[in-house]
Amino acid sequence: MSMTYVYKFNINMNTLVTHLARVTLNRARGAPVFKVILSTLPPQPVIPSKKPFKVELSAGKRYSWCSCGLSEKQPFCDGSHKTQGSRLLPLRFVQEEDATVWLCGCKHTNKPPFCDGTHKQNFIVSASLHQHPES
Ligand code: FES
């Protein structure tokens, strides 16, 4: 048996998308109970590295730079933002010419995907590195 539930929320959709922290569905005494938790803070990446990654990029090739920090294939996306529920999406770009570049590893650069030296600031230097669950 399938059932459709319609709920009305008095909330702006942009607010919901940018501040949605968690939605859980529980069944209590046969009735579904939704718990919607909103966050007032913008999503923050974890820090997989406190140094940039030196990478050789090829002209015309598409790249996806990990912006959430959860990927195990740093500095590139491996889809972990989907499986681990991050609201930060990868930055996709096409490289125009062959080049060796420094891609941000701390995920706090102001010039994504490139390192801008932000990793030298105290809030990164004193922060904890993200540890993957298996490591
Ligand atoms: S590694 Fe992020 S700004 Fe340098």
PDB file of C-alpha atoms and ligand atoms in Angstrom:
ATOM      1  CA  MET A   1       0.000   0.000   0.000  1.00  0.00           C
ATOM      2  CA  SER A   2       1.400   3.409  -0.910  1.00  0.00           C
ATOM      3  CA  MET A   3       0.391   6.643   0.691  1.00  0.00           C
ATOM      4  CA  THR A   4       1.020  10.225  -0.278  1.00  0.00           C
ATOM      5  CA  TYR A   5       1.525  12.831   2.363  1.00  0.00           C
ATOM      6  CA  VAL A   6       1.296  16.517   1.580  1.00  0.00           C
ATOM      7  CA  TYR A   7       2.810  18.968   3.983  1.00  0.00           C
ATOM      8  CA  LYS A   8       2.740  22.735   3.733  1.00  0.00           C
ATOM      9  CA  PHE A   9       5.761  24.638   4.877  1.00  0.00           C
ATOM     10  CA  ASN A  10       5.682  28.385   5.281  1.00  0.00           C
ATOM     11  CA  ILE A  11       9.267  28.850   4.195  1.00  0.00           C
ATOM     12  CA  ASN A  12      11.061  30.321   1.219  1.00  0.00           C
ATOM     13  CA  MET A  13      12.486  27.555  -1.019  1.00  0.00           C
ATOM     14  CA  ASN A  14      15.910  29.208  -1.222  1.00  0.00           C
ATOM     15  CA  THR A  15      16.074  29.273   2.547  1.00  0.00           C
ATOM     16  CA  LEU A  16      15.096  25.639   2.698  1.00  0.00           C
ATOM     17  CA  VAL A  17      17.719  24.552   0.162  1.00  0.00           C
ATOM     18  CA  THR A  18      20.564  26.569   1.647  1.00  0.00           C
ATOM     19  CA  HIS A  19      19.756  25.921   5.282  1.00  0.00           C
ATOM     20  CA  LEU A  20      18.363  22.425   5.268  1.00  0.00           C
ATOM     21  CA  ALA A  21      20.523  20.513   7.684  1.00  0.00           C
ATOM     22  CA  ARG A  22      18.630  17.275   8.069  1.00  0.00           C
ATOM     23  CA  VAL A  23      15.282  15.703   7.386  1.00  0.00           C
ATOM     24  CA  THR A  24      14.381  12.511   9.165  1.00  0.00           C
ATOM     25  CA  LEU A  25      11.304  10.381   8.877  1.00  0.00           C
ATOM     26  CA  ASN A  26      10.199   8.311  11.822  1.00  0.00           C
ATOM     27  CA  ARG A  27       7.152   6.190  12.202  1.00  0.00           C
ATOM     28  CA  ALA A  28       5.543   6.599  15.562  1.00  0.00           C
ATOM     29  CA  ARG A  29       2.435   4.573  16.222  1.00  0.00           C
ATOM     30  CA  GLY A  30       1.884   4.105  12.502  1.00  0.00           C
ATOM     31  CA  ALA A  31       1.909   7.804  11.652  1.00  0.00           C
ATOM     32  CA  PRO A  32       4.885   9.345   9.864  1.00  0.00           C
ATOM     33  CA  VAL A  33       6.643  12.107  11.729  1.00  0.00           C
ATOM     34  CA  PHE A  34       8.951  14.394   9.808  1.00  0.00           C
ATOM     35  CA  LYS A  35      11.639  16.212  11.644  1.00  0.00           C
ATOM     36  CA  VAL A  36      13.027  19.122   9.614  1.00  0.00           C
ATOM     37  CA  ILE A  37      16.092  20.711  11.084  1.00  0.00           C
ATOM     38  CA  LEU A  38      17.213  23.993   9.617  1.00  0.00           C
ATOM     39  CA  SER A  39      20.596  25.519  10.125  1.00  0.00           C
ATOM     40  CA  THR A  40      21.253  29.251  10.191  1.00  0.00           C
ATOM     41  CA  LEU A  41      24.847  28.638   9.174  1.00  0.00           C
ATOM     42  CA  PRO A  42      25.995  28.180   5.586  1.00  0.00           C
ATOM     43  CA  PRO A  43      27.487  24.753   4.850  1.00  0.00           C
ATOM     44  CA  GLN A  44      31.173  24.460   5.680  1.00  0.00           C
ATOM     45  CA  PRO A  45      33.674  22.115   4.067  1.00  0.00           C
ATOM     46  CA  VAL A  46      35.870  19.772   6.042  1.00  0.00           C
ATOM     47  CA  ILE A  47      39.625  20.200   5.652  1.00  0.00           C
ATOM     48  CA  PRO A  48      41.276  17.237   3.926  1.00  0.00           C
ATOM     49  CA  SER A  49      44.671  18.963   3.570  1.00  0.00           C
ATOM     50  CA  LYS A  50      46.340  22.098   4.872  1.00  0.00           C
ATOM     51  CA  LYS A  51      48.376  22.389   1.697  1.00  0.00           C
ATOM     52  CA  PRO A  52      47.438  22.769  -1.966  1.00  0.00           C
ATOM     53  CA  PHE A  53      47.746  19.924  -4.467  1.00  0.00           C
ATOM     54  CA  LYS A  54      50.141  20.403  -7.386  1.00  0.00           C
ATOM     55  CA  VAL A  55      48.294  19.027 -10.403  1.00  0.00           C
ATOM     56  CA  GLU A  56      48.989  18.856 -14.125  1.00  0.00           C
ATOM     57  CA  LEU A  57      45.829  19.734 -16.038  1.00  0.00           C
ATOM     58  CA  SER A  58      45.245  18.943 -19.702  1.00  0.00           C
ATOM     59  CA  ALA A  59      43.763  21.346 -22.245  1.00  0.00           C
ATOM     60  CA  GLY A  60      40.118  20.682 -23.052  1.00  0.00           C
ATOM     61  CA  LYS A  61      39.624  18.191 -20.224  1.00  0.00           C
ATOM     62  CA  ARG A  62      36.770  18.517 -17.705  1.00  0.00           C
ATOM     63  CA  TYR A  63      37.565  18.458 -13.998  1.00  0.00           C
ATOM     64  CA  SER A  64      35.469  18.394 -10.836  1.00  0.00           C
ATOM     65  CA  TRP A  65      37.224  19.999  -7.903  1.00  0.00           C
ATOM     66  CA  CYS A  66      35.949  18.751  -4.544  1.00  0.00           C
ATOM     67  CA  SER A  67      34.550  21.677  -2.539  1.00  0.00           C
ATOM     68  CA  CYS A  68      33.161  19.705   0.417  1.00  0.00           C
ATOM     69  CA  GLY A  69      36.474  18.105   1.393  1.00  0.00           C
ATOM     70  CA  LEU A  70      34.960  14.632   1.805  1.00  0.00           C
ATOM     71  CA  SER A  71      36.373  13.068  -1.367  1.00  0.00           C
ATOM     72  CA  GLU A  72      39.018  10.385  -1.030  1.00  0.00           C
ATOM     73  CA  LYS A  73      40.412  11.392  -4.434  1.00  0.00           C
ATOM     74  CA  GLN A  74      41.588  14.879  -3.459  1.00  0.00           C
ATOM     75  CA  PRO A  75      41.617  17.410  -4.891  1.00  0.00           C
ATOM     76  CA  PHE A  76      38.936  15.980  -7.159  1.00  0.00           C
ATOM     77  CA  CYS A  77      35.366  14.890  -6.486  1.00  0.00           C
ATOM     78  CA  ASP A  78      34.561  11.203  -5.983  1.00  0.00           C
ATOM     79  CA  GLY A  79      30.840  11.708  -5.274  1.00  0.00           C
ATOM     80  CA  SER A  80      31.227  11.648  -1.475  1.00  0.00           C
ATOM     81  CA  HIS A  81      29.135  14.838  -1.166  1.00  0.00           C
ATOM     82  CA  LYS A  82      26.146  12.733  -2.245  1.00  0.00           C
ATOM     83  CA  THR A  83      26.775   9.673  -0.117  1.00  0.00           C
ATOM     84  CA  GLN A  84      27.762  11.658   2.982  1.00  0.00           C
ATOM     85  CA  GLY A  85      25.061  14.314   2.700  1.00  0.00           C
ATOM     86  CA  SER A  86      27.131  17.419   2.090  1.00  0.00           C
ATOM     87  CA  ARG A  87      25.310  20.422   0.679  1.00  0.00           C
ATOM     88  CA  LEU A  88      28.484  21.600  -1.053  1.00  0.00           C
ATOM     89  CA  LEU A  89      28.752  20.653  -4.701  1.00  0.00           C
ATOM     90  CA  PRO A  90      31.921  20.126  -6.749  1.00  0.00           C
ATOM     91  CA  LEU A  91      33.227  22.938  -8.916  1.00  0.00           C
ATOM     92  CA  ARG A  92      33.275  21.721 -12.497  1.00  0.00           C
ATOM     93  CA  PHE A  93      35.578  23.396 -14.977  1.00  0.00           C
ATOM     94  CA  VAL A  94      37.231  22.835 -18.350  1.00  0.00           C
ATOM     95  CA  GLN A  95      40.923  23.553 -18.515  1.00  0.00           C
ATOM     96  CA  GLU A  96      41.786  25.814 -21.465  1.00  0.00           C
ATOM     97  CA  GLU A  97      45.457  24.916 -21.818  1.00  0.00           C
ATOM     98  CA  ASP A  98      47.935  22.377 -20.482  1.00  0.00           C
ATOM     99  CA  ALA A  99      49.177  23.739 -17.185  1.00  0.00           C
ATOM    100  CA  THR A 100      50.594  22.818 -13.823  1.00  0.00           C
ATOM    101  CA  VAL A 101      48.462  24.429 -11.124  1.00  0.00           C
ATOM    102  CA  TRP A 102      48.019  24.412  -7.357  1.00  0.00           C
ATOM    103  CA  LEU A 103      44.491  23.332  -6.454  1.00  0.00           C
ATOM    104  CA  CYS A 104      43.218  24.213  -3.003  1.00  0.00           C
ATOM    105  CA  GLY A 105      43.328  21.396  -0.466  1.00  0.00           C
ATOM    106  CA  CYS A 106      41.955  23.254   2.552  1.00  0.00           C
ATOM    107  CA  LYS A 107      38.680  24.050   0.712  1.00  0.00           C
ATOM    108  CA  HIS A 108      38.568  27.593   2.048  1.00  0.00           C
ATOM    109  CA  THR A 109      40.198  29.434  -0.854  1.00  0.00           C
ATOM    110  CA  ASN A 110      38.527  32.578  -2.127  1.00  0.00           C
ATOM    111  CA  LYS A 111      39.567  31.708  -5.688  1.00  0.00           C
ATOM    112  CA  PRO A 112      38.270  28.180  -6.165  1.00  0.00           C
ATOM    113  CA  PRO A 113      39.557  25.810  -7.356  1.00  0.00           C
ATOM    114  CA  PHE A 114      42.975  27.429  -6.994  1.00  0.00           C
ATOM    115  CA  CYS A 115      44.993  27.989  -3.842  1.00  0.00           C
ATOM    116  CA  ASP A 116      45.098  31.637  -2.781  1.00  0.00           C
ATOM    117  CA  GLY A 117      47.149  31.167   0.386  1.00  0.00           C
ATOM    118  CA  THR A 118      44.173  30.999   2.744  1.00  0.00           C
ATOM    119  CA  HIS A 119      45.622  27.739   4.140  1.00  0.00           C
ATOM    120  CA  LYS A 120      48.284  29.836   5.904  1.00  0.00           C
ATOM    121  CA  GLN A 121      45.685  31.608   8.031  1.00  0.00           C
ATOM    122  CA  ASN A 122      45.306  30.624  11.680  1.00  0.00           C
ATOM    123  CA  PHE A 123      41.813  29.208  11.367  1.00  0.00           C
ATOM    124  CA  ILE A 124      43.181  26.597   8.954  1.00  0.00           C
ATOM    125  CA  VAL A 125      46.546  26.048  10.665  1.00  0.00           C
ATOM    126  CA  SER A 126      44.832  25.387  14.008  1.00  0.00           C
ATOM    127  CA  ALA A 127      41.954  23.317  12.582  1.00  0.00           C
ATOM    128  CA  SER A 128      41.686  19.540  12.643  1.00  0.00           C
ATOM    129  CA  LEU A 129      42.174  17.580   9.448  1.00  0.00           C
ATOM    130  CA  HIS A 130      39.260  15.512   8.235  1.00  0.00           C
ATOM    131  CA  GLN A 131      39.832  11.782   8.732  1.00  0.00           C
ATOM    132  CA  HIS A 132      38.094   9.358   6.432  1.00  0.00           C
ATOM    133  CA  PRO A 133      36.089   6.762   8.356  1.00  0.00           C
ATOM    134  CA  GLU A 134      38.155   3.821   7.008  1.00  0.00           C
ATOM    135  CA  SER A 135      41.570   5.388   7.668  1.00  0.00           C
TER     136      SER A 135
HETATM  137  S1  FES B   1      45.205  25.007   0.137  1.00  0.00           S
HETATM  138 FE1  FES B   1      43.373  26.164   0.346  1.00  0.00          FE
HETATM  139  S2  FES B   1      44.013  28.204   0.007  1.00  0.00           S
HETATM  140 FE2  FES B   1      45.847  27.036  -0.180  1.00  0.00          FE
END
